[in-house]
Amino acid sequence: MLLTISTTHKPATDLGYLMHKNPIRCQSSDLAFGTVHIFYPEANEDKCSMAMVLDIDPVEIIRSRKRISGTQLEQYINDRPYVASSFVSVAIAQVLGSALKGQCKDRPELIELEMPLVVKISVLPSRGGQEILYRLFEPLGYEMSIEGYRLDEKYEEWGQSSYYTVELKKTTTVKELLSHLYVLIPVLDNHKHYYIGRDEVEKLLQRGQGWLAHHPEKELIAKRYLKFRSSLAREALARLVEEEISEIDEENASTEEEAEREISLNEERLKTVISVLKETDVKKVIDLGCGEGQLLKLLLKEKQFEQILGMDVSIRSLEIARQKLHLDNLPATQRKRIELIHGSLMYRDKRFEGFDAATVIEVIEHMDPPRLVAFERVVFEFAKPKTVIITTPNKEYNVVWETLEADKLRHGDHRFEWTREEFQNWCETITQKYDYQVRFMSIGPEQERVGCPTQMGVFTALE
Ligand code: SAH
């Protein structure tokens, strides 16, 4: 299996820095299914090409029990050593992992640099033929040239084979190019060599970040990537839609920010949450819908919190959080305490379990009311932390803000805002369904008749 990536960016040898592979040497790595060789057939100022050769050992595949379905003979003699398949994705992740993640310690300025890139894949299987190739790569802005092959030169009537030699051209970043290849090669091949579990949803969403949500073929991609495990594909698609919406939310954020600036309500809210957590013996905290990590930052400052997990559906927010928290530069002892994960409050997730407390700060109003039932189950039935803190705007207070027109919500994407009575009723219904009790607090300056701008419910699990 041969794949090359070339650039004519000047100096073209920047490609070597980005790939973390020195053009001078041929570098080989042993993976479970064979050996990956990386070398540069050409590396000068004007043009640089990196080649990846996968030397797949069919016997090794059988030994490691990653069986290819089919008869005995097919297990030994098959197309896997020759074609670009899910093995390429594994090789990209393991051998070009830093480039795929967009990390480049020596030359960080190169990460976001768009350069003219050309990929050649000598044999790419495409189930569904040439048409699928176009449908997958063209919407991403690739210029393509595809060479097809007859099944047999002598017998024209046998028709075309499903193997293609493909050249893809685009001016983009190396990390984006690798993420496209990582996801789309196995989708085209449609034959994954490993078990598809829930982790694969995370990988798909992580690698598809910034492009998959807008791809016209996202359904086909999710279905095939997850090998037609329809429940996983449905979840992935639902989360892609949420990601798209939450990106729109961020663009609409200005009204709320303006309204709240004067009293720095946000700061007061977060401080109140921290002080409630400090009153109890909380060591492990999960911040659900952590956004850009403002609460996480305060949690990190308090030694009491030994394990801190931030979760959000928006990968963009998580990336901003990662930067704002300087996660990549924290000393090891601090770094060990905190983790960020991509997830959704709509789906039961094992990673949310085992925490002393969960915080859900200004998040519920971003969910459609019919979906709150799913949220309740995820938090109170499955994750089951001892303490749950939920905050949301108090709608009654909106009249106090001159900048906010009557009856307008504070944020372009709030699906609802509740009066104190509405919020408290909802919290009470939770305590009727699950073994929790609740008390209420209010945050921000109090006004006669309308109360405080933020309302908070503190749930405690019954022993
Ligand atoms: N808690 C943060 C962010 C509040 S903004 C703070 O107080 O600063 C609301 C956040 O909820 C956004 O980051 C949005 O991406 C996230 N969110 C909305 N719906 C979600 C869902 N279903 N699952 C996880 N996060 C969600």
PDB file of C-alpha atoms in Angstrom, residues 36-189:
ATOM      1  CA  VAL A  36       4.841   1.238   8.291  1.00  0.00           C
ATOM      2  CA  HIS A  37       7.677   2.925   6.447  1.00  0.00           C
ATOM      3  CA  ILE A  38       7.842   6.687   6.058  1.00  0.00           C
ATOM      4  CA  PHE A  39      10.352   8.198   3.661  1.00  0.00           C
ATOM      5  CA  TYR A  40      10.761  11.157   1.344  1.00  0.00           C
ATOM      6  CA  PRO A  41      11.371  10.365  -2.343  1.00  0.00           C
ATOM      7  CA  GLU A  42      11.922  14.098  -2.845  1.00  0.00           C
ATOM      8  CA  ALA A  43      12.750  16.815  -0.306  1.00  0.00           C
ATOM      9  CA  ASN A  44      14.033  20.204  -1.397  1.00  0.00           C
ATOM     10  CA  GLU A  45      13.012  23.852  -1.031  1.00  0.00           C
ATOM     11  CA  ASP A  46      10.633  23.691  -4.004  1.00  0.00           C
ATOM     12  CA  LYS A  47       9.013  20.325  -3.622  1.00  0.00           C
ATOM     13  CA  CYS A  48       8.733  17.821  -0.843  1.00  0.00           C
ATOM     14  CA  SER A  49       6.957  14.459  -0.974  1.00  0.00           C
ATOM     15  CA  MET A  50       6.410  12.131   1.911  1.00  0.00           C
ATOM     16  CA  ALA A  51       5.587   8.509   1.191  1.00  0.00           C
ATOM     17  CA  MET A  52       3.880   6.056   3.477  1.00  0.00           C
ATOM     18  CA  VAL A  53       4.250   2.383   2.673  1.00  0.00           C
ATOM     19  CA  LEU A  54       2.255  -0.130   4.655  1.00  0.00           C
ATOM     20  CA  ASP A  55       3.763  -3.551   4.587  1.00  0.00           C
ATOM     21  CA  ILE A  56       0.851  -5.577   5.831  1.00  0.00           C
ATOM     22  CA  ASP A  57       1.458  -9.137   6.847  1.00  0.00           C
ATOM     23  CA  PRO A  58      -1.691 -11.226   6.274  1.00  0.00           C
ATOM     24  CA  VAL A  59      -0.372 -13.963   8.542  1.00  0.00           C
ATOM     25  CA  GLU A  60       0.140 -11.440  11.334  1.00  0.00           C
ATOM     26  CA  ILE A  61      -3.429 -10.251  10.875  1.00  0.00           C
ATOM     27  CA  ILE A  62      -4.668 -13.775  11.437  1.00  0.00           C
ATOM     28  CA  ARG A  63      -2.362 -14.326  14.393  1.00  0.00           C
ATOM     29  CA  SER A  64      -3.623 -11.206  16.078  1.00  0.00           C
ATOM     30  CA  ARG A  65      -7.107 -12.587  15.362  1.00  0.00           C
ATOM     31  CA  LYS A  66      -8.141  -9.579  13.337  1.00  0.00           C
ATOM     32  CA  ARG A  67      -9.695 -11.974  10.931  1.00  0.00           C
ATOM     33  CA  ILE A  68     -10.889 -10.986   7.557  1.00  0.00           C
ATOM     34  CA  SER A  69     -14.172 -12.700   6.995  1.00  0.00           C
ATOM     35  CA  GLY A  70     -14.305 -15.270   4.269  1.00  0.00           C
ATOM     36  CA  THR A  71     -12.913 -18.675   3.565  1.00  0.00           C
ATOM     37  CA  GLN A  72      -9.594 -19.998   4.878  1.00  0.00           C
ATOM     38  CA  LEU A  73      -7.842 -19.120   1.655  1.00  0.00           C
ATOM     39  CA  GLU A  74      -9.200 -15.599   1.603  1.00  0.00           C
ATOM     40  CA  GLN A  75      -7.755 -15.051   5.022  1.00  0.00           C
ATOM     41  CA  TYR A  76      -4.271 -15.425   3.583  1.00  0.00           C
ATOM     42  CA  ILE A  77      -4.780 -14.149   0.088  1.00  0.00           C
ATOM     43  CA  ASN A  78      -6.697 -10.907  -0.091  1.00  0.00           C
ATOM     44  CA  ASP A  79      -6.371  -7.305  -1.151  1.00  0.00           C
ATOM     45  CA  ARG A  80      -5.457  -5.920   2.293  1.00  0.00           C
ATOM     46  CA  PRO A  81      -1.689  -5.660   1.737  1.00  0.00           C
ATOM     47  CA  TYR A  82      -2.174  -3.648  -1.434  1.00  0.00           C
ATOM     48  CA  VAL A  83      -5.028  -1.242  -0.853  1.00  0.00           C
ATOM     49  CA  ALA A  84      -5.663   1.807   1.294  1.00  0.00           C
ATOM     50  CA  SER A  85      -8.004   0.653   4.051  1.00  0.00           C
ATOM     51  CA  SER A  86      -8.677   1.158   7.756  1.00  0.00           C
ATOM     52  CA  PHE A  87      -5.078   0.050   8.346  1.00  0.00           C
ATOM     53  CA  VAL A  88      -4.041   3.388   6.838  1.00  0.00           C
ATOM     54  CA  SER A  89      -6.125   5.247   9.424  1.00  0.00           C
ATOM     55  CA  VAL A  90      -4.445   3.308  12.204  1.00  0.00           C
ATOM     56  CA  ALA A  91      -1.037   4.074  10.694  1.00  0.00           C
ATOM     57  CA  ILE A  92      -1.900   7.788  10.385  1.00  0.00           C
ATOM     58  CA  ALA A  93      -3.021   7.907  14.021  1.00  0.00           C
ATOM     59  CA  GLN A  94      -0.015   6.023  15.337  1.00  0.00           C
ATOM     60  CA  VAL A  95       2.818   7.195  13.143  1.00  0.00           C
ATOM     61  CA  LEU A  96       1.622  10.688  12.169  1.00  0.00           C
ATOM     62  CA  GLY A  97      -0.390  11.256  15.367  1.00  0.00           C
ATOM     63  CA  SER A  98       1.044  14.690  16.221  1.00  0.00           C
ATOM     64  CA  ALA A  99       0.390  15.977  12.701  1.00  0.00           C
ATOM     65  CA  LEU A 100      -3.152  14.620  12.812  1.00  0.00           C
ATOM     66  CA  LYS A 101      -3.814  16.318  16.139  1.00  0.00           C
ATOM     67  CA  GLY A 102      -2.262  19.563  14.940  1.00  0.00           C
ATOM     68  CA  GLN A 103       0.720  19.592  17.246  1.00  0.00           C
ATOM     69  CA  CYS A 104       4.096  20.944  16.200  1.00  0.00           C
ATOM     70  CA  LYS A 105       6.319  21.921  19.109  1.00  0.00           C
ATOM     71  CA  ASP A 106       9.275  23.179  17.079  1.00  0.00           C
ATOM     72  CA  ARG A 107       7.306  25.227  14.581  1.00  0.00           C
ATOM     73  CA  PRO A 108       3.809  25.900  16.026  1.00  0.00           C
ATOM     74  CA  GLU A 109       3.154  28.598  13.421  1.00  0.00           C
ATOM     75  CA  LEU A 110       2.977  25.884  10.756  1.00  0.00           C
ATOM     76  CA  ILE A 111      -0.069  24.169  12.267  1.00  0.00           C
ATOM     77  CA  GLU A 112      -2.652  26.544  10.841  1.00  0.00           C
ATOM     78  CA  LEU A 113      -0.695  27.195   7.649  1.00  0.00           C
ATOM     79  CA  GLU A 114      -2.586  26.284   4.502  1.00  0.00           C
ATOM     80  CA  MET A 115      -0.298  24.900   1.823  1.00  0.00           C
ATOM     81  CA  PRO A 116      -0.893  23.359  -1.589  1.00  0.00           C
ATOM     82  CA  LEU A 117      -1.071  19.636  -0.931  1.00  0.00           C
ATOM     83  CA  VAL A 118      -1.339  16.714  -3.310  1.00  0.00           C
ATOM     84  CA  VAL A 119      -2.173  13.209  -2.136  1.00  0.00           C
ATOM     85  CA  LYS A 120      -1.730  10.161  -4.306  1.00  0.00           C
ATOM     86  CA  ILE A 121      -3.174   6.852  -3.302  1.00  0.00           C
ATOM     87  CA  SER A 122      -2.018   4.098  -5.582  1.00  0.00           C
ATOM     88  CA  VAL A 123      -4.881   1.691  -4.882  1.00  0.00           C
ATOM     89  CA  LEU A 124      -8.018   2.947  -3.208  1.00  0.00           C
ATOM     90  CA  PRO A 125     -11.010   0.602  -3.079  1.00  0.00           C
ATOM     91  CA  SER A 126     -14.306   2.402  -3.457  1.00  0.00           C
ATOM     92  CA  ARG A 127     -17.509   0.552  -2.805  1.00  0.00           C
ATOM     93  CA  GLY A 128     -20.045   2.305  -4.953  1.00  0.00           C
ATOM     94  CA  GLY A 129     -17.388   3.260  -7.483  1.00  0.00           C
ATOM     95  CA  GLN A 130     -16.154   6.539  -8.785  1.00  0.00           C
ATOM     96  CA  GLU A 131     -19.318   8.406  -7.943  1.00  0.00           C
ATOM     97  CA  ILE A 132     -18.857   7.897  -4.196  1.00  0.00           C
ATOM     98  CA  LEU A 133     -15.291   9.141  -4.454  1.00  0.00           C
ATOM     99  CA  TYR A 134     -16.534  12.400  -5.914  1.00  0.00           C
ATOM    100  CA  ARG A 135     -19.393  12.666  -3.447  1.00  0.00           C
ATOM    101  CA  LEU A 136     -17.024  12.352  -0.510  1.00  0.00           C
ATOM    102  CA  PHE A 137     -14.084  14.517  -1.539  1.00  0.00           C
ATOM    103  CA  GLU A 138     -15.518  17.204  -3.815  1.00  0.00           C
ATOM    104  CA  PRO A 139     -17.678  18.919  -1.165  1.00  0.00           C
ATOM    105  CA  LEU A 140     -14.488  19.316   0.876  1.00  0.00           C
ATOM    106  CA  GLY A 141     -12.956  21.323  -1.958  1.00  0.00           C
ATOM    107  CA  TYR A 142     -10.602  18.749  -3.476  1.00  0.00           C
ATOM    108  CA  GLU A 143      -9.637  18.795  -7.097  1.00  0.00           C
ATOM    109  CA  MET A 144      -9.592  15.163  -8.095  1.00  0.00           C
ATOM    110  CA  SER A 145      -8.222  12.920 -10.767  1.00  0.00           C
ATOM    111  CA  ILE A 146      -9.262   9.312 -10.748  1.00  0.00           C
ATOM    112  CA  GLU A 147      -8.014   6.422 -12.780  1.00  0.00           C
ATOM    113  CA  GLY A 148     -10.186   3.304 -12.904  1.00  0.00           C
ATOM    114  CA  TYR A 149      -9.269  -0.189 -14.018  1.00  0.00           C
ATOM    115  CA  ARG A 150     -10.984  -2.933 -15.935  1.00  0.00           C
ATOM    116  CA  LEU A 151     -11.390  -6.138 -14.014  1.00  0.00           C
ATOM    117  CA  ASP A 152      -9.614  -7.897 -16.834  1.00  0.00           C
ATOM    118  CA  GLU A 153      -8.045  -6.444 -19.950  1.00  0.00           C
ATOM    119  CA  LYS A 154      -9.156  -9.426 -22.041  1.00  0.00           C
ATOM    120  CA  TYR A 155     -12.760  -9.578 -20.947  1.00  0.00           C
ATOM    121  CA  GLU A 156     -14.255  -6.142 -21.299  1.00  0.00           C
ATOM    122  CA  GLU A 157     -17.700  -7.455 -20.413  1.00  0.00           C
ATOM    123  CA  TRP A 158     -16.538  -8.110 -16.866  1.00  0.00           C
ATOM    124  CA  GLY A 159     -16.627  -4.370 -16.363  1.00  0.00           C
ATOM    125  CA  GLN A 160     -14.775  -2.067 -13.999  1.00  0.00           C
ATOM    126  CA  SER A 161     -13.053  -3.114 -10.809  1.00  0.00           C
ATOM    127  CA  SER A 162     -13.752  -1.216  -7.609  1.00  0.00           C
ATOM    128  CA  TYR A 163     -10.102  -0.129  -7.269  1.00  0.00           C
ATOM    129  CA  TYR A 164      -8.888   3.324  -8.245  1.00  0.00           C
ATOM    130  CA  THR A 165      -5.694   5.307  -8.394  1.00  0.00           C
ATOM    131  CA  VAL A 166      -6.612   8.663  -6.950  1.00  0.00           C
ATOM    132  CA  GLU A 167      -4.984  12.063  -6.819  1.00  0.00           C
ATOM    133  CA  LEU A 168      -6.440  14.712  -4.528  1.00  0.00           C
ATOM    134  CA  LYS A 169      -5.370  18.362  -4.554  1.00  0.00           C
ATOM    135  CA  LYS A 170      -6.241  21.053  -2.074  1.00  0.00           C
ATOM    136  CA  THR A 171      -4.686  24.056  -0.396  1.00  0.00           C
ATOM    137  CA  THR A 172      -5.264  23.321   3.247  1.00  0.00           C
ATOM    138  CA  THR A 173      -3.568  22.514   6.540  1.00  0.00           C
ATOM    139  CA  VAL A 174      -1.824  19.187   6.970  1.00  0.00           C
ATOM    140  CA  LYS A 175      -3.967  18.337   9.994  1.00  0.00           C
ATOM    141  CA  GLU A 176      -7.161  18.861   8.005  1.00  0.00           C
ATOM    142  CA  LEU A 177      -5.903  16.761   5.118  1.00  0.00           C
ATOM    143  CA  LEU A 178      -4.957  13.910   7.462  1.00  0.00           C
ATOM    144  CA  SER A 179      -8.305  14.052   9.248  1.00  0.00           C
ATOM    145  CA  HIS A 180     -10.111  13.763   5.895  1.00  0.00           C
ATOM    146  CA  LEU A 181      -8.016  10.743   4.932  1.00  0.00           C
ATOM    147  CA  TYR A 182      -8.377   9.189   8.389  1.00  0.00           C
ATOM    148  CA  VAL A 183     -12.170   9.234   8.182  1.00  0.00           C
ATOM    149  CA  LEU A 184     -12.844   8.816   4.478  1.00  0.00           C
ATOM    150  CA  ILE A 185     -10.461   6.010   3.475  1.00  0.00           C
ATOM    151  CA  PRO A 186     -12.226   3.411   5.663  1.00  0.00           C
ATOM    152  CA  VAL A 187     -15.584   4.836   4.576  1.00  0.00           C
ATOM    153  CA  LEU A 188     -14.702   4.201   0.931  1.00  0.00           C
ATOM    154  CA  ASP A 189     -13.293   0.772   1.615  1.00  0.00           C
TER     155      ASP A 189
END
